[in-house]
Amino acid sequence: MADSSLRQRRQPLDTKENAQQPAFSRNDIKKITQLQKQHELNEKNGHTILFLAITALSTFVSFFKIWYPAEVVFDEVHFGKFLGYYLRRTYFFDVHPPLGKLLLAAVGYLIGYDGHYEFNDIGESYEANHVPYVALRTFPAALNVLSVSLVYSIMKQSGYAKSICFLTAALVCFDNALVAQNRLIMLDSVMIFFILITVYSYIRFRKLRYQEFSTSWWLWLFATGAGLGCTLSIKMVGLFVVTAIGISVLVDLWALLDIQRGLTMNHFTRHFYARAVALIVVPAMIYLTCFYIHFAILIESGPGDSFMSSQFKDTLKNSATRMKALDIHYYDNITLSHRDTDVYLHSHSLVYPLRYEDGRISSNGKQVVGIEEPDINSWWQVLPATENEKADDDWASRTIRHDDVIRLKHIGTDWILLTHDVASPILSTNEEFTTVAPGERFNETLFKVVLEDPNNMNTWQTGMTAFKLFHMDTKVALWTHEQHLPEWGLGLQDVNGNKNLNERSNFWVAQEIQGKNATEINLSVKQTVKTMPFLRKYLELQGRIFSHNAGLTKPHPYQSAPISWPVMLRGISYWSKDETREQIYMTGNVVGWYLGLASVAIYSGVFLADLISRHRGIEPIDGPVRQRFVNNGGFFFMLYLLHYLPFFVMGRVLFLHHYLPAAVCSYMLLGAVLQFMFVDGITSPISNLQRNASAKIHRHTSVLDPMTAAPDRTSKIMLAIVLSCQVAMFLFLAPMTYGSPSMTVDQVLQHKIFSGWDLQFAK
């Protein structure tokens, strides 16, 4: 049937004839081996030339005018600051694991940079601040070059034609977003490099499946595990490639478990434990080691102190927080600040309106609010849980400890803090906080002090000890959030009673005690740096990373939704200079990203069509071609989906640059699709079929005819057109990628391909 021969590269041999043919003779095998060696030599020479060519091209593209602009660009503000903290050994907090920042800091250390510059704002001059920014940018740019080379190598090791290998790597090389992002002092270049190292290592490992437990087999297996550990240690999105490799390994193990493979359970168990050690234990050890190095370097107190517990702060030298720490006694006057929003607990003579605009009724009591800058109305006196308002020397000598019950008197009005079963002004589900005159409603003024880590710090202290204030009567916690009261509340921050006692944002910190200079008192006493077990420090920091990463929800002018990324409806303005009308606007290569998106659709369509056809007894695709397209193309397809789809369920603010790893995966999938469409046949075999002694157990030796994929003249023209379009679009967008030359208003408008591209100097 005509339909059944569609897309067949080689007609299958008649099964009856094939069954009657004798086994391969030694001469046949020798001839095949010689042909394969000659083929490999020719392929190697061709690949070497193309590999060197694309590496040279990528070097030029990545390093072109790397010295420009000589100013801070976009997130160099953050990561430049972080590498400076490492070099000054000053503790800081970041939502990403430490490896990427450690590598940037290592470059700074090697070139003699002392980390003196703070990277305060985008557009600040590097030259004026004597920062070796070109050398610092060289590292991510070099990794971008290596990433392009790795893409070529991945396609080569996967058995694709030389033209496809070169084209795929060239598409990555001439992608504007990758070039703009990966030559700056940021983490994405490092992360993409290790993602590709992991993919390359795993493909090399899979190709050695017939030499199981050989030296090379072990080498590439452990290289895969090391790549996983490094990727995960740069950004938490490294979990995506961990998932991809994990799924592939589970499929592999499931196939090995098949009774038809003839493996004993002992033999299978060796495979299982080898993968478990290399792909679970090794990545975990690398991940933990990075944090160990992180803690070993950052020994000085710094801006990250405020995120950590009091015990953690005690492990840092010259802790400013420790200098502020004083035990709190009864009758001390203190200020209280909310740990998450930094506002101070405040009250004044203004009252809540009796009736709110929505018709709800208040207590009409004095307002309790949050204020950014403390003043005379931000002082509160700590009273014991007694009805006697007068100071008592016995109580005054006592420090306040975990679970002690107290009352708080507002110094400015002389009234007592209270909450009750009345809805707060902003959130009707939460309770209103107010104050009452002394002697009134005693039971409703009682609060329990619940310290964050009572096992290590049982005494309430200023600066050091985070605490929750639980209301004894109604079981709510003192809480605030970033919503502000209307004009009647002077626009100050709403404070209320939170019924969720376990919420992490319930924590407050006592900042100072009136009339006591904490620094002078603490300087008179010798301070000792305490120790804390590594795993406890790691678990505390990891918990902070997870919680703060999820809390990055503050709107940003250049944020975008994942649905818009593949079609680039929105880019990111990285840098601009009014005097010269120059700008860096991060957006992908329109040709490449749309072709990558099309490759996802084409792969899905071909896969489903082939699946349905074979279900109906039709073989539309030759077996070896199908196997390569489904297995290897499917691996790239899975990599793309796993690096893209998870962002749809993330609640944090997202940007176009989060799509870059998925974009690289889409280019590799595009290469697989272009080979299927334009290149006749496949290069085979790509694995060494000579089985070692272990692999021969319960198996027969197989020999495959060597095949070489070669595009015809028409196919070469089509591939050349694709590459030409990519390069042309890259050059068109280059002024926005490199930040020069400047463009007139008309030129800016011409470069505004999509209406959502909010380019500078468009009018």
Short mmCIF file of C-alpha atoms in Angstrom, two decimals, residues 317-749:
data_model
loop_
_atom_site.label_atom_id
_atom_site.label_comp_id
_atom_site.label_asym_id
_atom_site.label_seq_id
_atom_site.Cartn_x
_atom_site.Cartn_y
_atom_site.Cartn_z
CA LYS A 317 31.46 37.80 64.20
CA ASN A 318 30.75 41.42 65.10
CA SER A 319 27.02 40.88 64.98
CA ALA A 320 25.27 44.23 64.99
CA THR A 321 22.17 42.41 66.12
CA ARG A 322 24.05 40.90 69.05
CA MET A 323 25.21 44.41 69.99
CA LYS A 324 21.54 45.44 70.24
CA ALA A 325 20.57 42.49 72.42
CA LEU A 326 19.45 43.20 75.98
CA ASP A 327 17.26 41.12 78.27
CA ILE A 328 13.78 42.61 78.61
CA HIS A 329 12.45 43.10 82.14
CA TYR A 330 9.02 44.00 83.40
CA TYR A 331 8.33 47.75 83.32
CA ASP A 332 10.84 48.29 80.49
CA ASN A 333 9.63 50.64 77.76
CA ILE A 334 10.24 49.02 74.35
CA THR A 335 9.52 49.42 70.64
CA LEU A 336 8.16 46.49 68.63
CA SER A 337 8.67 46.00 64.88
CA HIS A 338 7.09 43.46 62.57
CA ARG A 339 9.78 41.17 61.16
CA ASP A 340 8.36 40.87 57.65
CA THR A 341 7.16 44.41 56.94
CA ASP A 342 9.47 46.39 59.29
CA VAL A 343 6.69 48.63 60.63
CA TYR A 344 6.51 49.55 64.31
CA LEU A 345 3.55 48.90 66.59
CA HIS A 346 1.97 52.32 67.14
CA SER A 347 -1.08 53.91 68.72
CA HIS A 348 -2.46 57.43 69.12
CA SER A 349 -5.59 59.30 70.19
CA LEU A 350 -7.38 58.86 66.83
CA VAL A 351 -10.22 56.34 66.94
CA TYR A 352 -11.73 53.86 64.50
CA PRO A 353 -14.89 55.23 62.82
CA LEU A 354 -17.98 53.80 64.49
CA ARG A 355 -19.31 52.60 61.14
CA TYR A 356 -17.15 51.60 58.18
CA GLU A 357 -18.10 52.27 54.56
CA ASP A 358 -19.26 48.66 54.13
CA GLY A 359 -21.70 49.05 57.04
CA ARG A 360 -19.71 47.09 59.64
CA ILE A 361 -19.50 48.45 63.19
CA SER A 362 -16.23 49.03 65.08
CA SER A 363 -15.53 49.51 68.79
CA ASN A 364 -14.83 53.22 68.13
CA GLY A 365 -11.70 52.68 70.24
CA LYS A 366 -8.25 54.16 69.80
CA GLN A 367 -6.40 52.98 66.71
CA VAL A 368 -3.51 50.50 66.88
CA VAL A 369 -1.53 50.63 63.64
CA GLY A 370 1.86 50.02 62.03
CA ILE A 371 4.15 52.97 61.29
CA GLU A 372 7.36 52.95 59.24
CA GLU A 373 9.35 55.37 61.40
CA PRO A 374 8.95 55.05 65.20
CA ASP A 375 8.11 58.14 67.24
CA ILE A 376 6.98 58.99 70.76
CA ASN A 377 3.76 57.02 70.22
CA SER A 378 5.66 53.82 69.41
CA TRP A 379 6.79 53.06 72.99
CA TRP A 380 5.09 50.34 75.04
CA GLN A 381 5.66 49.44 78.67
CA VAL A 382 5.78 45.74 79.56
CA LEU A 383 3.51 45.05 82.55
CA PRO A 384 3.12 41.82 84.52
CA ALA A 385 -0.17 39.96 84.35
CA THR A 386 -1.51 41.60 87.51
CA GLU A 387 -4.22 44.18 88.03
CA ASN A 388 -1.83 46.36 90.02
CA GLU A 389 -0.65 49.11 87.66
CA LYS A 390 2.10 50.39 89.95
CA ALA A 391 5.71 49.29 89.46
CA ASP A 392 6.88 46.50 91.72
CA ASP A 393 10.61 46.06 92.45
CA ASP A 394 10.22 42.30 92.60
CA TRP A 395 8.66 42.19 89.12
CA ALA A 396 11.10 44.78 87.76
CA SER A 397 14.04 42.49 88.50
CA ARG A 398 12.57 39.62 86.48
CA THR A 399 13.42 38.94 82.85
CA ILE A 400 10.60 37.85 80.58
CA ARG A 401 10.83 34.30 79.27
CA HIS A 402 9.10 32.06 76.78
CA ASP A 403 5.38 31.56 77.51
CA ASP A 404 5.25 34.35 80.10
CA VAL A 405 1.98 36.30 80.13
CA ILE A 406 2.27 40.09 79.94
CA ARG A 407 0.31 43.27 79.31
CA LEU A 408 1.45 46.20 77.13
CA LYS A 409 0.74 49.82 78.15
CA HIS A 410 0.97 52.49 75.48
CA ILE A 411 3.21 55.23 76.86
CA GLY A 412 1.72 58.06 74.80
CA THR A 413 -1.90 57.54 75.89
CA ASP A 414 -1.34 55.52 79.08
CA TRP A 415 -3.90 52.96 77.86
CA ILE A 416 -3.53 49.16 77.70
CA LEU A 417 -3.30 47.06 74.49
CA LEU A 418 -6.39 44.92 73.87
CA THR A 419 -7.99 42.79 71.20
CA HIS A 420 -11.52 41.45 71.22
CA ASP A 421 -14.19 39.78 69.12
CA VAL A 422 -14.76 42.77 66.84
CA ALA A 423 -13.81 42.65 63.16
CA SER A 424 -10.70 44.56 62.09
CA PRO A 425 -11.17 47.46 59.65
CA ILE A 426 -9.54 45.77 56.62
CA LEU A 427 -10.06 42.04 57.17
CA SER A 428 -13.44 41.13 58.58
CA THR A 429 -12.16 37.64 59.47
CA ASN A 430 -9.51 39.06 61.82
CA GLU A 431 -9.92 40.84 65.15
CA GLU A 432 -9.57 44.53 65.86
CA PHE A 433 -6.71 45.73 68.07
CA THR A 434 -7.31 48.79 70.25
CA THR A 435 -6.48 50.11 73.73
CA VAL A 436 -8.53 50.53 76.90
CA ALA A 437 -8.19 52.63 80.02
CA PRO A 438 -6.24 51.10 82.93
CA GLY A 439 -8.33 48.89 85.15
CA GLU A 440 -10.85 47.97 82.45
CA ARG A 441 -11.41 44.54 80.82
CA PHE A 442 -8.34 42.99 82.46
CA ASN A 443 -8.68 39.50 80.94
CA GLU A 444 -8.81 40.92 77.42
CA THR A 445 -5.44 42.65 77.89
CA LEU A 446 -3.43 39.49 78.62
CA PHE A 447 -0.93 38.27 76.00
CA LYS A 448 1.50 35.36 75.99
CA VAL A 449 5.06 35.88 74.69
CA VAL A 450 5.93 32.92 72.44
CA LEU A 451 9.59 32.95 71.37
CA GLU A 452 10.59 31.59 67.96
CA ASP A 453 13.31 29.23 69.22
CA PRO A 454 12.85 28.76 72.96
CA ASN A 455 15.14 25.72 73.09
CA ASN A 456 18.12 27.92 72.24
CA MET A 457 16.97 31.31 73.51
CA ASN A 458 14.50 31.18 76.38
CA THR A 459 14.82 34.84 77.37
CA TRP A 460 13.08 37.66 75.52
CA GLN A 461 15.73 40.04 74.19
CA THR A 462 15.80 43.11 72.02
CA GLY A 463 17.12 42.68 68.50
CA MET A 464 17.85 38.97 68.74
CA THR A 465 14.64 37.22 69.66
CA ALA A 466 11.67 37.01 67.32
CA PHE A 467 8.39 36.37 69.11
CA LYS A 468 4.66 36.02 68.65
CA LEU A 469 2.14 37.72 70.90
CA PHE A 470 -0.82 35.39 71.55
CA HIS A 471 -4.01 36.79 73.02
CA MET A 472 -5.03 34.63 75.98
CA ASP A 473 -8.77 35.26 75.70
CA THR A 474 -9.58 34.96 71.97
CA LYS A 475 -6.55 32.91 70.79
CA VAL A 476 -5.33 35.23 68.03
CA ALA A 477 -1.84 36.54 67.28
CA LEU A 478 -0.75 40.16 66.89
CA TRP A 479 -0.28 40.56 63.11
CA THR A 480 0.07 43.11 60.35
CA HIS A 481 0.19 43.06 56.56
CA GLU A 482 0.96 45.47 53.74
CA GLN A 483 -2.53 46.95 53.48
CA HIS A 484 -3.05 50.48 54.67
CA LEU A 485 -5.95 52.18 56.39
CA PRO A 486 -8.00 54.89 54.63
CA GLU A 487 -7.62 58.59 55.30
CA TRP A 488 -9.21 58.28 58.75
CA GLY A 489 -6.23 56.08 59.71
CA LEU A 490 -3.65 58.45 58.17
CA GLY A 491 -2.80 55.76 55.60
CA LEU A 492 -0.90 53.78 58.23
CA GLN A 493 -0.58 50.00 58.09
CA ASP A 494 -3.42 47.84 59.38
CA VAL A 495 -2.75 45.81 62.55
CA ASN A 496 -5.13 43.05 63.60
CA GLY A 497 -5.52 39.69 65.32
CA ASN A 498 -4.67 36.69 63.13
CA LYS A 499 -6.57 33.47 63.90
CA ASN A 500 -3.86 31.39 62.20
CA LEU A 501 -1.43 31.14 65.10
CA ASN A 502 1.14 29.15 63.09
CA GLU A 503 1.59 31.69 60.29
CA ARG A 504 5.26 32.70 59.96
CA SER A 505 4.38 36.35 59.39
CA ASN A 506 3.14 36.60 63.00
CA PHE A 507 6.67 37.27 64.27
CA TRP A 508 7.73 40.57 65.81
CA VAL A 509 11.03 41.83 67.24
CA ALA A 510 11.60 44.14 70.22
CA GLN A 511 14.05 46.74 68.90
CA GLU A 512 15.22 48.82 71.86
CA ILE A 513 14.67 49.64 75.52
CA GLN A 514 14.11 53.27 76.41
CA GLY A 515 16.97 54.76 78.42
CA LYS A 516 19.43 51.90 77.77
CA ASN A 517 22.30 51.99 75.25
CA ALA A 518 22.58 48.36 74.22
CA THR A 519 25.83 48.83 72.30
CA GLU A 520 27.65 50.43 75.24
CA ILE A 521 26.41 47.77 77.63
CA ASN A 522 27.43 44.90 75.33
CA LEU A 523 30.84 46.38 74.49
CA SER A 524 31.65 46.32 78.18
CA VAL A 525 31.16 42.55 78.12
CA LYS A 526 33.40 40.23 76.07
CA GLN A 527 31.44 38.76 73.18
CA THR A 528 32.03 35.16 72.13
CA VAL A 529 31.15 33.65 68.76
CA LYS A 530 29.08 30.55 69.31
CA THR A 531 28.82 27.45 67.16
CA MET A 532 25.85 25.74 65.57
CA PRO A 533 25.77 22.29 63.90
CA PHE A 534 26.06 22.52 60.12
CA LEU A 535 22.84 20.62 59.42
CA ARG A 536 20.85 22.93 61.69
CA LYS A 537 22.28 25.98 59.93
CA TYR A 538 21.56 24.43 56.55
CA LEU A 539 17.98 23.46 57.42
CA GLU A 540 17.26 26.93 58.78
CA LEU A 541 18.64 28.65 55.68
CA GLN A 542 16.91 26.21 53.32
CA GLY A 543 13.61 26.90 55.04
CA ARG A 544 14.15 30.64 54.64
CA ILE A 545 14.98 30.13 50.94
CA PHE A 546 11.76 28.24 50.31
CA SER A 547 9.55 30.67 52.22
CA HIS A 548 11.04 33.86 50.79
CA ASN A 549 11.14 32.50 47.24
CA ALA A 550 7.44 31.78 47.47
CA GLY A 551 6.90 35.23 48.94
CA LEU A 552 8.34 37.12 45.95
CA THR A 553 4.93 38.35 44.86
CA LYS A 554 5.44 42.12 44.80
CA PRO A 555 4.45 43.39 41.33
CA HIS A 556 7.26 44.44 38.99
CA PRO A 557 6.88 46.68 35.92
CA TYR A 558 8.55 44.09 33.66
CA GLN A 559 7.03 40.89 35.03
CA SER A 560 5.25 38.59 32.58
CA ALA A 561 3.12 35.45 32.60
CA PRO A 562 4.53 32.09 31.40
CA ILE A 563 1.85 31.82 28.70
CA SER A 564 3.41 34.83 26.95
CA TRP A 565 7.04 33.70 27.03
CA PRO A 566 7.30 31.49 23.90
CA VAL A 567 5.72 34.24 21.78
CA MET A 568 7.63 37.07 23.52
CA LEU A 569 4.72 39.42 24.07
CA ARG A 570 6.76 41.18 26.76
CA GLY A 571 10.49 41.73 27.21
CA ILE A 572 12.57 43.30 29.97
CA SER A 573 14.29 46.67 29.93
CA TYR A 574 17.75 45.92 31.35
CA TRP A 575 19.50 49.24 30.90
CA SER A 576 19.17 52.59 29.18
CA LYS A 577 21.14 55.82 28.88
CA ASP A 578 19.24 59.02 28.24
CA GLU A 579 22.25 61.00 27.01
CA THR A 580 23.02 58.60 24.14
CA ARG A 581 19.53 57.09 23.68
CA GLU A 582 20.97 53.58 24.00
CA GLN A 583 19.26 50.66 25.69
CA ILE A 584 19.46 46.93 26.41
CA TYR A 585 16.08 45.26 26.03
CA MET A 586 16.07 41.53 26.73
CA THR A 587 13.97 39.54 24.29
CA GLY A 588 14.54 36.36 22.35
CA ASN A 589 15.18 35.86 18.66
CA VAL A 590 11.68 35.96 17.19
CA VAL A 591 12.54 33.48 14.42
CA GLY A 592 14.15 30.92 16.71
CA TRP A 593 11.59 31.08 19.50
CA TYR A 594 8.64 30.74 17.14
CA LEU A 595 10.32 27.85 15.32
CA GLY A 596 11.02 26.26 18.70
CA LEU A 597 7.37 26.59 19.63
CA ALA A 598 6.41 25.13 16.24
CA SER A 599 8.74 22.18 16.85
CA VAL A 600 6.83 21.35 20.03
CA ALA A 601 3.58 21.27 18.06
CA ILE A 602 5.11 19.30 15.17
CA TYR A 603 6.67 16.71 17.46
CA SER A 604 3.38 16.24 19.31
CA GLY A 605 1.45 15.93 16.05
CA VAL A 606 3.83 13.45 14.41
CA PHE A 607 4.04 11.36 17.56
CA LEU A 608 0.26 11.12 17.90
CA ALA A 609 -0.26 10.48 14.17
CA ASP A 610 2.31 7.69 14.18
CA LEU A 611 0.81 6.21 17.33
CA ILE A 612 -2.68 6.12 15.80
CA SER A 613 -1.38 4.78 12.46
CA ARG A 614 0.49 1.92 14.05
CA HIS A 615 -2.56 1.14 16.13
CA ARG A 616 -4.35 0.68 12.79
CA GLY A 617 -1.60 -1.57 11.45
CA ILE A 618 0.09 1.09 9.30
CA GLU A 619 3.84 1.75 9.58
CA PRO A 620 4.26 5.32 8.27
CA ILE A 621 7.82 5.78 9.57
CA ASP A 622 10.82 3.52 9.17
CA GLY A 623 11.71 1.73 12.41
CA PRO A 624 15.18 3.22 13.07
CA VAL A 625 13.94 6.71 12.18
CA ARG A 626 10.95 6.34 14.50
CA GLN A 627 13.11 5.06 17.32
CA ARG A 628 15.50 8.01 17.06
CA PHE A 629 12.69 10.54 16.68
CA VAL A 630 10.56 9.18 19.51
CA ASN A 631 13.30 8.34 22.01
CA ASN A 632 15.83 11.12 21.53
CA GLY A 633 13.37 13.75 20.34
CA GLY A 634 11.08 12.71 23.17
CA PHE A 635 13.88 13.32 25.66
CA PHE A 636 14.29 16.90 24.36
CA PHE A 637 10.50 17.29 24.37
CA MET A 638 10.36 16.24 28.02
CA LEU A 639 13.23 18.58 28.91
CA TYR A 640 11.33 21.47 27.34
CA LEU A 641 8.06 20.74 29.12
CA LEU A 642 9.72 20.24 32.50
CA HIS A 643 11.60 23.53 32.20
CA TYR A 644 8.48 25.45 31.16
CA LEU A 645 5.21 24.06 32.54
CA PRO A 646 6.10 24.22 36.29
CA PHE A 647 6.14 28.02 36.12
CA PHE A 648 2.38 28.02 35.53
CA VAL A 649 1.78 26.86 39.12
CA MET A 650 4.26 29.24 40.76
CA GLY A 651 2.81 32.10 42.74
CA ARG A 652 5.93 34.27 42.73
CA VAL A 653 6.60 37.12 40.30
CA LEU A 654 8.11 35.83 37.03
CA PHE A 655 10.12 37.27 34.15
CA LEU A 656 10.94 36.36 30.57
CA HIS A 657 14.46 35.23 31.53
CA HIS A 658 12.95 32.31 33.45
CA TYR A 659 12.14 30.81 30.03
CA LEU A 660 15.78 30.65 28.84
CA PRO A 661 16.53 27.01 29.85
CA ALA A 662 13.30 25.93 28.14
CA ALA A 663 14.28 27.95 25.06
CA VAL A 664 17.58 26.07 24.80
CA CYS A 665 15.70 22.76 25.10
CA SER A 666 13.28 23.88 22.37
CA TYR A 667 16.23 24.51 20.04
CA MET A 668 17.46 20.93 20.55
CA LEU A 669 13.95 19.64 19.90
CA LEU A 670 13.84 21.84 16.80
CA GLY A 671 17.03 20.16 15.61
CA ALA A 672 15.40 16.74 16.04
CA VAL A 673 12.31 17.87 14.12
CA LEU A 674 14.36 19.42 11.29
CA GLN A 675 16.33 16.19 10.94
CA PHE A 676 13.08 14.25 10.68
CA MET A 677 11.70 16.66 8.09
CA PHE A 678 14.72 17.37 5.90
CA VAL A 679 17.41 14.73 6.43
CA ASP A 680 17.11 11.29 4.85
CA GLY A 681 17.85 8.45 7.27
CA ILE A 682 19.74 8.54 10.55
CA THR A 683 23.33 8.16 11.64
CA SER A 684 23.53 4.70 13.20
CA PRO A 685 24.73 3.08 15.31
CA ILE A 686 25.65 5.80 17.78
CA SER A 687 26.27 3.39 20.68
CA ASN A 688 29.17 0.98 20.89
CA LEU A 689 27.44 -2.35 20.28
CA GLN A 690 30.37 -4.46 21.48
CA ARG A 691 29.13 -5.92 24.74
CA ASN A 692 31.48 -6.39 27.66
CA ALA A 693 31.50 -9.53 29.78
CA SER A 694 28.84 -8.22 32.14
CA ALA A 695 26.47 -7.21 29.35
CA LYS A 696 26.76 -10.57 27.59
CA ILE A 697 25.07 -12.40 30.43
CA HIS A 698 21.87 -13.99 29.13
CA ARG A 699 22.08 -11.97 25.92
CA HIS A 700 22.96 -12.51 22.27
CA THR A 701 25.36 -10.35 20.27
CA SER A 702 23.73 -8.11 17.71
CA VAL A 703 25.19 -6.30 14.71
CA LEU A 704 23.55 -3.38 12.91
CA ASP A 705 24.34 -2.06 9.48
CA PRO A 706 26.10 1.30 9.70
CA MET A 707 23.97 4.14 8.37
CA THR A 708 24.77 7.78 7.67
CA ALA A 709 22.20 10.56 7.61
CA ALA A 710 22.82 12.97 4.77
CA PRO A 711 20.62 15.89 3.69
CA ASP A 712 20.06 16.29 -0.03
CA ARG A 713 20.52 19.58 -1.89
CA THR A 714 16.95 20.75 -1.30
CA SER A 715 17.21 19.98 2.40
CA LYS A 716 20.47 21.88 2.68
CA ILE A 717 18.80 24.91 1.12
CA MET A 718 15.92 24.71 3.61
CA LEU A 719 18.32 24.43 6.55
CA ALA A 720 20.35 27.35 5.20
CA ILE A 721 17.18 29.45 4.98
CA VAL A 722 16.37 28.69 8.63
CA LEU A 723 19.87 29.71 9.73
CA SER A 724 19.84 32.83 7.56
CA CYS A 725 16.54 33.99 9.06
CA GLN A 726 17.88 33.43 12.57
CA VAL A 727 21.06 35.41 11.87
CA ALA A 728 19.13 38.20 10.13
CA MET A 729 16.77 38.60 13.09
CA PHE A 730 19.72 38.52 15.50
CA LEU A 731 21.43 41.34 13.62
CA PHE A 732 18.18 43.31 13.46
CA LEU A 733 17.74 43.11 17.25
CA ALA A 734 21.47 43.48 18.01
CA PRO A 735 21.29 47.19 19.01
CA MET A 736 18.93 46.19 21.84
CA THR A 737 21.09 43.16 22.74
CA TYR A 738 24.44 44.95 22.99
CA GLY A 739 23.15 48.37 24.02
CA SER A 740 24.60 50.10 20.98
CA PRO A 741 24.44 51.83 18.61
CA SER A 742 21.79 54.35 19.56
CA MET A 743 18.56 54.48 17.58
CA THR A 744 16.32 57.30 16.45
CA VAL A 745 12.64 57.35 17.39
CA ASP A 746 11.73 55.86 14.01
CA GLN A 747 14.31 53.10 14.41
CA VAL A 748 13.05 52.28 17.90
CA LEU A 749 9.50 52.01 16.57
#
